[in-house]
Coordinates of C-alpha atoms in Angstrom, one line a residue:
M1 CA 74.6 115.2 144.8
A2 CA 73.6 117.0 141.5
G3 CA 70.1 116.6 140.2
R4 CA 69.1 114.4 137.3
I5 CA 70.1 116.0 134.0
E6 CA 66.5 116.8 133.1
D7 CA 66.1 118.6 136.4
Y8 CA 68.1 121.5 135.1
A9 CA 67.1 124.7 133.5
L10 CA 69.3 126.8 131.1
I11 CA 69.9 130.5 131.5
G12 CA 72.6 132.4 129.6
D13 CA 73.7 135.6 128.0
M14 CA 75.0 134.3 124.6
Q15 CA 78.5 134.2 125.9
T16 CA 78.2 131.7 128.7
A17 CA 75.4 129.8 130.4
A18 CA 74.4 128.4 133.8
L19 CA 72.4 125.4 134.8
V20 CA 69.8 125.8 137.6
C21 CA 68.3 122.8 139.4
R22 CA 64.7 122.4 140.5
D23 CA 65.8 123.1 144.1
G24 CA 67.2 126.5 143.2
T25 CA 70.9 125.5 143.0
V26 CA 73.2 126.7 140.3
D27 CA 75.5 123.8 139.8
W28 CA 77.3 124.8 136.7
L29 CA 78.6 128.2 135.5
C30 CA 81.8 129.0 133.5
L31 CA 83.0 132.7 133.5
P32 CA 83.4 134.7 131.4
R33 CA 83.0 132.3 128.4
F34 CA 81.4 128.9 127.7
D35 CA 84.8 127.3 127.6
S36 CA 86.3 129.1 130.7
H37 CA 86.9 127.4 134.0
A38 CA 83.8 126.8 136.0
I39 CA 83.2 128.7 139.3
F40 CA 80.3 126.3 140.1
A41 CA 81.3 122.7 139.2
G42 CA 79.0 120.9 141.7
L43 CA 77.3 119.3 138.6
L44 CA 80.5 117.2 138.2
G45 CA 81.3 116.7 141.8
T46 CA 79.9 117.7 145.2
E47 CA 79.0 121.0 146.8
E48 CA 82.7 121.3 147.7
H49 CA 83.3 122.1 144.0
G50 CA 81.1 125.2 144.0
F51 CA 77.4 126.0 143.9
W52 CA 74.8 128.7 144.6
R53 CA 71.5 127.7 146.2
L54 CA 68.7 130.1 146.7
G55 CA 65.4 128.9 148.0
P56 CA 63.2 128.4 151.1
A57 CA 65.2 127.8 154.3
H58 CA 65.3 124.1 155.4
A59 CA 66.8 122.0 158.1
A60 CA 70.6 121.4 157.8
D61 CA 70.1 117.6 157.6
A62 CA 67.2 117.8 155.1
Q63 CA 67.1 117.8 151.3
P64 CA 66.5 121.3 149.8
P65 CA 62.9 121.5 148.7
S66 CA 62.2 121.4 144.9
A67 CA 60.1 124.1 143.3
A68 CA 56.4 123.2 142.9
R69 CA 56.3 125.0 139.6
R70 CA 58.8 126.5 137.1
S71 CA 58.7 127.9 133.7
Y72 CA 60.3 130.4 131.4
R73 CA 58.7 133.8 131.3
G74 CA 56.9 133.7 127.9
D75 CA 59.3 133.1 125.0
S76 CA 62.4 134.1 126.8
L77 CA 65.4 132.6 128.8
I78 CA 64.1 134.1 132.1
L79 CA 63.4 131.3 134.5
E80 CA 60.7 131.6 137.1
S81 CA 60.5 129.0 140.0
E82 CA 57.8 129.0 142.7
W83 CA 57.8 127.1 146.0
D84 CA 54.8 126.5 148.1
T85 CA 55.7 126.2 151.8
P86 CA 53.7 125.9 155.0
R87 CA 54.4 129.6 155.5
G88 CA 53.5 130.8 152.1
T89 CA 54.6 131.0 148.4
V90 CA 57.8 132.5 147.0
R91 CA 59.1 133.1 143.5
V92 CA 62.7 133.2 142.3
T93 CA 63.5 134.8 138.9
D94 CA 66.8 133.8 137.4
F95 CA 68.4 135.2 134.3
M96 CA 71.6 136.5 132.7
P97 CA 71.1 139.8 130.8
P98 CA 72.6 140.0 127.3
R99 CA 76.0 141.3 128.0
D100 CA 76.8 145.0 128.1
G101 CA 79.8 145.1 130.3
A102 CA 80.6 142.5 133.0
P103 CA 78.8 139.1 132.8
Q104 CA 76.1 138.8 135.4
L105 CA 73.8 136.2 136.9
I106 CA 70.9 137.9 138.6
R107 CA 68.4 136.2 141.0
I108 CA 65.3 138.1 142.2
V109 CA 63.3 136.7 145.2
E110 CA 59.7 137.8 145.3
G111 CA 57.2 137.2 148.1
V112 CA 53.8 135.9 146.7
T113 CA 51.8 134.9 149.8
G114 CA 52.6 134.7 153.6
R115 CA 56.0 135.2 155.1
V116 CA 58.6 132.8 153.8
P117 CA 62.1 132.3 155.4
M118 CA 64.7 132.1 152.7
R119 CA 68.4 131.3 152.4
S120 CA 71.1 132.1 149.9
A121 CA 74.2 129.9 150.1
L122 CA 77.0 130.9 147.8
R123 CA 80.2 128.8 147.6
M124 CA 82.5 129.9 144.8
R125 CA 85.3 127.6 143.8
F126 CA 87.5 128.6 140.9
S127 CA 89.3 126.4 138.3
Y128 CA 86.5 123.7 138.2
G129 CA 86.2 123.5 142.0
R130 CA 90.0 123.2 142.7
V131 CA 90.8 126.7 144.0
V132 CA 89.3 128.4 147.1
P133 CA 89.2 132.1 146.4
W134 CA 90.0 134.9 148.8
V135 CA 86.6 136.3 149.8
H136 CA 86.5 139.8 151.4
K137 CA 84.7 143.1 151.5
H138 CA 85.6 146.0 149.2
E139 CA 83.7 149.2 149.6
G140 CA 80.7 147.4 151.0
R141 CA 80.6 144.7 148.3
T142 CA 81.7 141.1 148.6
V143 CA 84.4 139.9 146.2
A144 CA 86.0 136.6 145.6
V145 CA 89.5 136.7 144.0
A146 CA 91.8 133.9 142.7
G147 CA 94.5 134.5 140.2
P148 CA 93.1 136.3 137.1
D149 CA 89.5 136.1 138.2
S150 CA 87.3 138.1 140.5
V151 CA 83.6 137.6 141.1
W152 CA 81.6 140.3 142.8
F153 CA 78.5 139.5 144.9
D154 CA 75.9 142.3 145.4
T155 CA 72.6 142.2 147.4
E156 CA 70.7 144.3 149.8
A157 CA 70.3 141.3 152.1
E158 CA 72.7 141.0 155.1
T159 CA 75.4 138.4 154.4
Y160 CA 77.8 136.5 156.6
G161 CA 80.5 133.9 156.0
K162 CA 80.7 130.4 157.5
S163 CA 82.6 127.3 156.4
L164 CA 84.0 129.1 153.4
T165 CA 80.5 129.9 152.2
T166 CA 78.7 133.2 152.0
Y167 CA 75.1 133.1 153.4
A168 CA 72.1 135.4 153.5
D169 CA 69.1 134.6 155.7
F170 CA 66.0 136.7 155.2
T171 CA 62.2 136.6 155.0
V172 CA 60.0 137.8 152.2
A173 CA 56.3 138.9 152.4
P174 CA 53.9 139.7 149.5
G175 CA 55.4 142.5 147.4
D176 CA 58.9 142.1 148.7
R177 CA 61.6 141.9 146.0
I178 CA 65.2 141.2 147.0
A179 CA 67.9 140.8 144.3
F180 CA 71.2 138.9 144.3
T181 CA 73.8 139.4 141.6
I182 CA 77.2 137.9 140.8
S183 CA 79.4 139.7 138.3
W184 CA 82.8 138.6 136.8
E185 CA 85.7 140.9 136.1
P186 CA 89.4 140.3 135.6
S187 CA 91.0 140.6 139.0
H188 CA 93.4 143.3 137.9
K189 CA 90.7 145.7 136.8
R190 CA 88.4 148.1 138.6
P191 CA 85.2 146.6 140.2
P192 CA 82.3 146.1 137.8
A193 CA 79.5 148.7 137.9
L194 CA 76.8 148.1 140.5
P195 CA 74.1 145.9 139.1
E196 CA 70.6 147.3 138.3
P197 CA 68.5 144.1 138.5
E198 CA 65.1 145.4 137.7
Q199 CA 66.3 147.4 134.6
S200 CA 68.3 144.4 133.5
L201 CA 65.2 142.1 133.8
E202 CA 63.1 144.5 131.7
A203 CA 65.9 144.7 129.1
T204 CA 66.4 140.9 129.0
E205 CA 62.7 140.3 128.5
S206 CA 62.6 142.9 125.6
F207 CA 65.6 141.3 124.0
W208 CA 64.0 137.9 123.8
R209 CA 60.6 139.2 122.8
E210 CA 62.0 141.1 119.9
W211 CA 64.3 138.2 118.8
V212 CA 61.4 135.6 118.8
E213 CA 59.2 138.0 116.8
Q214 CA 61.6 137.3 113.8
C215 CA 60.6 133.7 113.7
T216 CA 58.7 132.8 110.4
Y217 CA 57.4 129.4 111.6
H218 CA 53.8 129.5 112.8
G219 CA 52.8 125.8 112.5
P220 CA 51.3 123.5 115.1
Y221 CA 54.6 122.7 116.8
R222 CA 55.4 126.4 117.4
E223 CA 56.0 126.1 121.1
A224 CA 58.6 123.3 120.7
V225 CA 60.2 125.1 117.8
I226 CA 60.5 128.4 119.6
R227 CA 62.0 126.9 122.7
S228 CA 64.5 125.0 120.5
L229 CA 65.4 128.2 118.6
I230 CA 65.9 130.1 121.9
T231 CA 68.1 127.3 123.1
L232 CA 70.2 127.5 119.9
K233 CA 70.5 131.2 120.3
A234 CA 71.6 130.8 123.8
L235 CA 74.4 128.4 122.6
T236 CA 75.7 131.1 120.2
Y237 CA 78.8 133.0 121.3
A238 CA 77.6 136.5 120.4
P239 CA 81.0 138.3 119.9
T240 CA 82.1 135.9 117.1
G241 CA 79.1 134.0 115.9
G242 CA 80.5 130.6 116.9
I243 CA 78.0 128.1 118.2
V244 CA 78.8 125.6 121.0
A245 CA 77.5 122.1 120.8
A246 CA 76.4 122.3 124.5
P247 CA 77.3 124.5 127.5
T248 CA 78.6 121.5 129.5
T249 CA 81.4 119.0 129.7
S250 CA 81.5 115.4 130.7
L251 CA 77.8 114.7 131.3
P252 CA 77.9 111.0 130.6
E253 CA 76.4 109.2 127.7
D254 CA 76.5 106.1 129.9
I255 CA 75.9 106.7 133.6
G256 CA 79.0 105.5 135.5
G257 CA 80.9 105.0 132.2
V258 CA 83.8 106.7 130.4
R259 CA 81.9 108.3 127.5
N260 CA 82.3 111.8 128.9
W261 CA 83.3 114.6 126.5
D262 CA 83.7 118.4 126.5
Y263 CA 81.1 119.9 124.1
R264 CA 81.9 123.6 124.8
Y265 CA 83.4 124.1 121.3
T266 CA 82.2 124.8 117.8
W267 CA 81.8 121.6 115.7
L268 CA 81.6 122.6 112.1
R269 CA 79.0 119.9 111.6
D270 CA 76.8 121.0 114.5
A271 CA 77.1 124.6 113.7
A272 CA 76.3 124.1 110.0
I273 CA 73.1 122.2 110.8
T274 CA 72.2 124.8 113.4
L275 CA 72.7 127.5 110.7
S276 CA 70.3 125.7 108.4
S277 CA 67.6 125.5 111.0
L278 CA 68.0 129.2 111.8
L279 CA 67.9 130.2 108.1
R280 CA 64.7 128.2 107.5
T281 CA 63.0 129.9 110.4
G282 CA 63.9 133.5 109.5
Y283 CA 67.2 134.1 111.3
R284 CA 69.6 135.4 108.7
E285 CA 71.7 137.6 110.9
E286 CA 72.9 134.5 112.9
A287 CA 73.7 132.8 109.5
R288 CA 75.7 135.8 108.4
A289 CA 77.7 135.9 111.7
W290 CA 78.4 132.2 111.5
R291 CA 79.6 132.4 108.0
E292 CA 82.0 135.2 109.0
W293 CA 83.2 133.0 111.9
L294 CA 83.8 130.1 109.6
L295 CA 85.9 132.2 107.2
R296 CA 88.0 133.5 110.0
A297 CA 88.5 130.1 111.6
V298 CA 89.4 128.3 108.3
A299 CA 91.5 131.4 107.2
G300 CA 93.7 130.6 104.2
D301 CA 94.2 127.0 105.2
P302 CA 91.2 124.8 104.1
E303 CA 93.5 121.9 103.5
N304 CA 93.9 121.6 107.3
L305 CA 90.2 122.1 108.1
Q306 CA 89.5 121.0 111.6
I307 CA 86.2 119.4 112.6
M308 CA 85.9 121.8 115.5
Y309 CA 87.4 125.0 116.8
G310 CA 87.2 127.2 119.9
I311 CA 84.3 129.7 120.0
A312 CA 86.6 132.4 118.7
G313 CA 88.2 130.1 116.1
E314 CA 91.0 128.7 118.3
R315 CA 92.6 125.6 116.9
E316 CA 94.3 124.0 119.9
L317 CA 91.8 122.2 122.1
G318 CA 94.1 119.9 124.0
E319 CA 92.3 117.2 126.0
A320 CA 93.0 116.8 129.7
E321 CA 91.4 115.0 132.7
L322 CA 90.4 116.7 135.9
D323 CA 91.1 114.0 138.5
W324 CA 89.9 116.0 141.5
L325 CA 86.3 115.9 140.2
P326 CA 84.6 112.5 140.7
G327 CA 82.3 113.1 137.7
Y328 CA 78.5 113.3 137.4
E329 CA 77.1 110.3 139.4
D330 CA 80.7 109.0 139.5
S331 CA 81.1 109.0 135.7
A332 CA 84.8 109.5 135.3
P333 CA 86.9 110.8 133.9
V334 CA 85.9 114.5 133.7
R335 CA 87.5 115.9 130.5
V336 CA 88.2 119.4 129.3
G337 CA 89.4 120.1 125.8
N338 CA 88.7 117.6 123.1
G339 CA 91.2 115.3 121.4
A340 CA 88.9 114.7 118.4
A341 CA 89.7 118.2 117.1
H342 CA 92.4 116.9 114.8
Q343 CA 90.5 113.8 113.5
L344 CA 89.8 113.4 109.8
Q345 CA 86.0 113.5 109.3
L346 CA 85.3 113.9 105.6
D347 CA 81.6 114.4 106.2
V348 CA 82.3 117.9 107.6
Y349 CA 83.1 119.2 104.1
G350 CA 79.6 118.2 103.0
E351 CA 77.9 119.8 106.0
V352 CA 79.9 123.1 105.6
T353 CA 79.2 123.2 101.9
E354 CA 75.5 122.4 102.4
A355 CA 75.3 125.3 104.9
L356 CA 77.0 127.7 102.5
H357 CA 74.7 126.5 99.7
L358 CA 71.6 127.1 101.8
A359 CA 72.8 130.6 102.8
H360 CA 73.3 131.4 99.1
M361 CA 69.9 129.9 98.1
T362 CA 68.0 132.0 100.8
G363 CA 69.5 135.2 99.6
L364 CA 72.2 135.9 102.1
A365 CA 74.4 138.6 100.7
R366 CA 77.2 137.1 98.6
N367 CA 80.6 136.8 100.1
D368 CA 83.3 136.1 97.5
Y369 CA 85.6 134.4 99.9
A370 CA 82.9 132.0 101.0
S371 CA 82.6 130.9 97.3
L372 CA 86.3 130.7 97.1
L373 CA 86.5 128.6 100.2
Q374 CA 83.9 126.2 98.8
L375 CA 85.9 125.7 95.7
K376 CA 89.1 125.0 97.7
L377 CA 87.3 122.5 99.9
I378 CA 86.3 120.5 96.8
R379 CA 89.8 120.6 95.4
Y380 CA 90.9 119.0 98.7
L381 CA 88.2 116.4 98.5
E382 CA 89.2 115.5 94.9
D383 CA 92.5 114.1 96.4
H384 CA 91.2 112.7 99.7
W385 CA 87.6 111.5 99.4
Q386 CA 88.8 107.9 98.9
E387 CA 90.6 107.9 102.3
P388 CA 89.2 106.2 105.4
D389 CA 88.3 108.6 108.3
E390 CA 86.9 108.7 111.8
G391 CA 83.4 109.6 110.6
I392 CA 80.6 111.6 112.0
W393 CA 80.7 109.9 115.4
E394 CA 84.4 110.6 116.0
V395 CA 85.3 106.9 116.7
R396 CA 88.5 106.4 118.6
G397 CA 89.1 103.0 116.9
P398 CA 90.8 102.5 113.5
R399 CA 89.7 104.7 110.5
R400 CA 87.2 103.2 108.1
H401 CA 85.5 104.0 104.8
F402 CA 82.3 105.3 106.5
V403 CA 79.4 105.4 104.1
H404 CA 78.0 108.6 105.6
S405 CA 81.4 110.3 105.0
K406 CA 81.4 109.4 101.4
V407 CA 77.8 110.5 101.0
M408 CA 78.6 113.9 102.4
A409 CA 81.6 114.2 100.2
W410 CA 79.1 113.7 97.3
V411 CA 77.0 116.5 98.8
A412 CA 79.9 118.8 98.9
V413 CA 80.7 118.3 95.2
D414 CA 77.0 118.4 94.2
R415 CA 76.3 121.7 96.0
T416 CA 79.5 123.3 94.5
I417 CA 78.4 122.2 91.0
K418 CA 75.1 123.9 91.6
L419 CA 77.0 127.1 92.7
I420 CA 78.9 127.0 89.5
E421 CA 75.8 126.3 87.4
S422 CA 74.2 129.4 88.9
G423 CA 76.9 131.6 87.6
D424 CA 78.2 132.6 91.0
A425 CA 81.5 130.8 90.8
D426 CA 83.9 129.3 88.3
G427 CA 85.3 125.8 88.3
P428 CA 86.0 122.7 86.3
L429 CA 82.4 121.8 85.9
E430 CA 82.7 118.7 83.8
R431 CA 85.5 117.3 85.9
W432 CA 83.5 117.7 89.1
R433 CA 80.4 116.2 87.5
E434 CA 82.5 113.1 86.8
L435 CA 83.8 113.3 90.4
R436 CA 80.2 113.4 91.7
D437 CA 79.3 110.4 89.6
D438 CA 82.4 108.5 90.8
I439 CA 81.6 109.0 94.4
H440 CA 78.0 108.0 93.9
R441 CA 79.0 104.9 92.1
D442 CA 81.6 104.0 94.7
V443 CA 79.1 104.3 97.6
C444 CA 76.4 102.3 95.8
E445 CA 78.9 99.5 94.9
K446 CA 80.9 99.2 98.2
G447 CA 78.6 100.6 100.9
Y448 CA 75.5 98.6 100.0
D449 CA 74.6 95.1 101.2
K450 CA 72.5 93.5 98.4
E451 CA 71.5 90.5 100.4
R452 CA 70.0 92.5 103.2
N453 CA 68.9 95.4 101.0
T454 CA 70.6 98.0 103.2
F455 CA 73.5 100.4 103.2
T456 CA 76.0 99.6 105.9
Q457 CA 78.1 101.7 108.3
S458 CA 81.3 101.3 106.3
Y459 CA 82.6 99.6 103.2
G460 CA 82.6 95.8 103.7
S461 CA 81.0 95.9 107.2
R462 CA 77.7 94.4 108.3
E463 CA 77.0 97.0 111.0
L464 CA 74.3 99.5 110.5
D465 CA 74.6 103.2 111.4
A466 CA 71.8 105.7 111.9
S467 CA 73.7 108.4 109.9
L468 CA 72.5 106.4 106.8
L469 CA 69.1 107.9 107.4
L470 CA 70.5 111.1 105.9
I471 CA 70.9 109.6 102.5
P472 CA 67.4 110.7 101.2
Q473 CA 67.5 113.9 103.2
M474 CA 70.7 115.0 101.4
G475 CA 69.3 114.0 98.0
F476 CA 71.9 111.3 97.4
L477 CA 69.0 108.9 96.5
P478 CA 65.3 109.6 96.2
P479 CA 63.1 108.5 99.1
D480 CA 61.2 105.9 97.0
D481 CA 64.4 104.1 96.0
K482 CA 64.2 100.5 97.3
R483 CA 67.7 100.8 98.8
V484 CA 66.6 103.8 100.9
I485 CA 63.4 102.0 102.1
G486 CA 65.4 98.9 102.9
T487 CA 67.9 100.9 104.9
I488 CA 65.2 102.6 106.9
E489 CA 63.5 99.3 107.7
A490 CA 66.8 97.6 108.6
I491 CA 67.7 100.4 111.0
Q492 CA 64.2 100.1 112.6
R493 CA 64.9 96.4 113.1
E494 CA 68.4 96.5 114.3
L495 CA 69.0 99.9 115.9
S496 CA 65.7 100.6 117.6
T497 CA 65.3 100.4 121.4
S498 CA 62.4 98.8 123.1
D499 CA 60.5 102.1 123.1
G500 CA 61.2 102.8 119.4
F501 CA 64.0 105.3 119.6
I502 CA 67.2 104.9 117.5
L503 CA 70.8 104.1 118.5
R504 CA 73.6 105.5 116.5
Y505 CA 75.3 102.1 115.9
P506 CA 75.8 98.9 117.8
T507 CA 77.9 99.0 121.0
E508 CA 79.4 96.0 122.8
G509 CA 78.9 96.6 126.5
Q510 CA 82.2 96.3 128.4
S511 CA 84.0 95.0 125.3
E512 CA 85.6 97.5 122.9
G513 CA 83.2 98.2 120.1
V514 CA 83.4 99.8 116.7
D515 CA 84.0 103.2 118.3
G516 CA 87.0 102.0 120.3
L517 CA 85.3 102.4 123.6
P518 CA 83.8 100.1 126.2
G519 CA 80.3 100.5 127.5
D520 CA 76.9 101.3 126.0
E521 CA 75.0 104.5 125.3
G522 CA 71.5 105.7 125.1
A523 CA 69.3 106.3 122.1
F524 CA 70.7 109.2 120.2
L525 CA 68.0 111.8 119.9
A526 CA 69.1 113.3 116.6
C527 CA 69.0 109.9 115.0
S528 CA 65.4 109.4 116.3
F529 CA 64.3 112.7 114.7
W530 CA 66.0 111.6 111.5
M531 CA 64.0 108.4 111.5
A532 CA 60.8 110.5 111.8
D533 CA 61.9 112.6 108.9
D534 CA 62.6 109.5 106.7
L535 CA 59.3 107.9 107.6
A536 CA 57.5 111.1 106.5
M537 CA 59.6 111.1 103.3
I538 CA 58.6 107.6 102.3
G539 CA 54.9 108.2 103.0
R540 CA 54.6 106.7 106.5
V541 CA 53.4 110.1 107.8
D542 CA 51.3 108.8 110.7
E543 CA 54.1 106.7 112.0
A544 CA 56.5 109.7 111.6
R545 CA 54.1 112.0 113.6
K546 CA 53.7 109.4 116.4
L547 CA 57.5 109.0 116.7
F548 CA 58.0 112.8 116.7
E549 CA 55.4 113.3 119.4
K550 CA 57.0 110.6 121.5
L551 CA 60.3 112.4 121.1
L552 CA 58.7 115.7 122.2
A553 CA 57.5 113.9 125.3
L554 CA 61.1 113.2 126.3
R555 CA 61.8 116.9 126.8
N556 CA 62.0 118.1 130.3
D557 CA 59.3 120.4 131.7
L558 CA 61.1 123.4 130.2
G559 CA 61.3 121.9 126.7
L560 CA 65.0 121.0 126.8
L561 CA 66.8 117.9 125.5
A562 CA 70.2 116.4 126.3
E563 CA 72.1 114.4 123.7
E564 CA 70.6 110.9 124.4
W565 CA 67.8 109.0 126.1
D566 CA 68.7 106.0 128.3
P567 CA 65.9 103.5 127.6
R568 CA 66.8 101.4 130.7
L569 CA 66.9 104.2 133.2
K570 CA 64.2 106.3 131.4
R571 CA 66.2 109.5 131.7
Q572 CA 68.2 111.9 129.6
V573 CA 71.9 111.4 129.4
G574 CA 74.8 113.3 127.7
N575 CA 75.7 117.0 127.6
F576 CA 72.8 119.3 128.1
P577 CA 71.1 121.1 126.5
Q578 CA 72.4 119.7 123.2
A579 CA 72.2 121.7 119.9
F580 CA 72.4 118.4 117.9
S581 CA 69.1 117.4 119.5
H582 CA 67.2 120.7 119.1
V583 CA 68.2 121.2 115.5
P584 CA 66.6 118.1 114.1
L585 CA 63.5 118.7 116.3
I586 CA 63.0 122.0 114.4
D587 CA 63.7 120.3 111.0
T588 CA 61.2 117.5 111.7
A589 CA 58.6 119.9 112.8
L590 CA 59.0 121.9 109.6
R591 CA 58.8 118.7 107.5
L592 CA 55.7 117.4 109.3
T593 CA 54.0 120.8 109.1
A594 CA 54.7 121.0 105.4
S595 CA 53.2 117.5 104.9
G596 CA 50.2 118.2 107.1
A597 CA 51.1 115.2 109.2
Y598 CA 50.2 116.5 112.7
G599 CA 47.6 115.7 115.2
G600 CA 44.8 118.0 116.3

């Protein structure tokens, strides 16, 4: 059985990523890209679907021991795990070097004290655990081949095969260092170069040290901010600048339920807010790369803007179910692809325009097509902002006039007006000022419940929605407006869990809810960070700080967050780690630091 979601560590090379459990098992790895088929899919099934365990030897009928300690080496994505055994202490260092050739996962075993018997058990299964590869020796190297893929396994340790698994049994003493590497290469090509684990480790550490040095944030929450920034960088696909929402698919939002989605794609919304956090902490190169990705993905067709694309800008992300995988803790179905790609979500126009506006305001070199794209997006919104849509949460029920979508349409128009007023673009200024006023008036008249003094999820509804917390953050209304304060307080009353975290919207258990799905979900971590932001904006800074620090305490021991927190099970749920959780963590830290609202 896979570990709890928070038991995993992330390692990656900015083209793909692996999840490593506390017991030294790699249960998830897609090669060569984030969205490729997994060669280790044990996370969503059993060991029969692929894994790589490296740790102290243990009895065949016993559970593998968990590491006594683990941490990242400084401000890097190099994982160090240590086991204390009756025979001594051993350390395993796991990392994926930034790619220069074949993708590699490198694991270095180091003896610390005593003499510790160790075992490596490598079971590669291609196509998400469905295909058993042909494993054989080639010029002294072990290679697994199936169809277009080959994975090469290199180590100085003696290996042997048993039960369709490659093993190595060995003992380490103080000072011993034994490396294990897997490398991917298309099966029709020549073998990848022999790995150089120690040189790769040094280069990987240097890469992360130099990257972190660019960070301009030096406030009291630096440790949490740096770890979140590293995680966001790890979720960036370096060749194109696309940013995945998470490196996993189908980790459930409701354990045992059907809310299981593939997040290994670039949502314009998630990528845009990630861009804003990177810009505000000094990372302009990532912003430039994402802007170029956006312009390529949208191309000359902004009228058919998708809410998400593949990491290289692919448009077709057809959704399918992998029925041979039982799912994480029997949470089925396991899905690949995402059928929400062709939904209408009007808020995306606002998020993209806000990101382009921020890039412009922070001095990113002007790109004329970016300005042209912004103008084309507004011309589309002129004709379509009054339509119902599926909204920020990608509901699979009927379309509605979601208040958040209308607010973000207002944001798109407002930021474009500012671009024109700055003299960097030309457009029908007066007409769009009228459009901005029309949208604002429409929202305030149709999306506001006067009796309860709160905005609502959609026009004419009584349900609340945590996305309404973004109204003051986007500048739609000032924080001290009574309607803003009323909305914040209503969400606290109606969408808070028993431990004070925030749900996205009401769900109906086994009945079909507003999102068209049965089942419940956990507290949405991004929404809880938004609440902390709003509380700070309306002057309740002590309350904001306490909520923020409660949220920080939900991170696992390595500082990582999934999408949601299950208040009943007291555990993380949803895809992991999740960009949409780490971005608002950074934003709230910046806001609280600026306000002086921090402890210590």
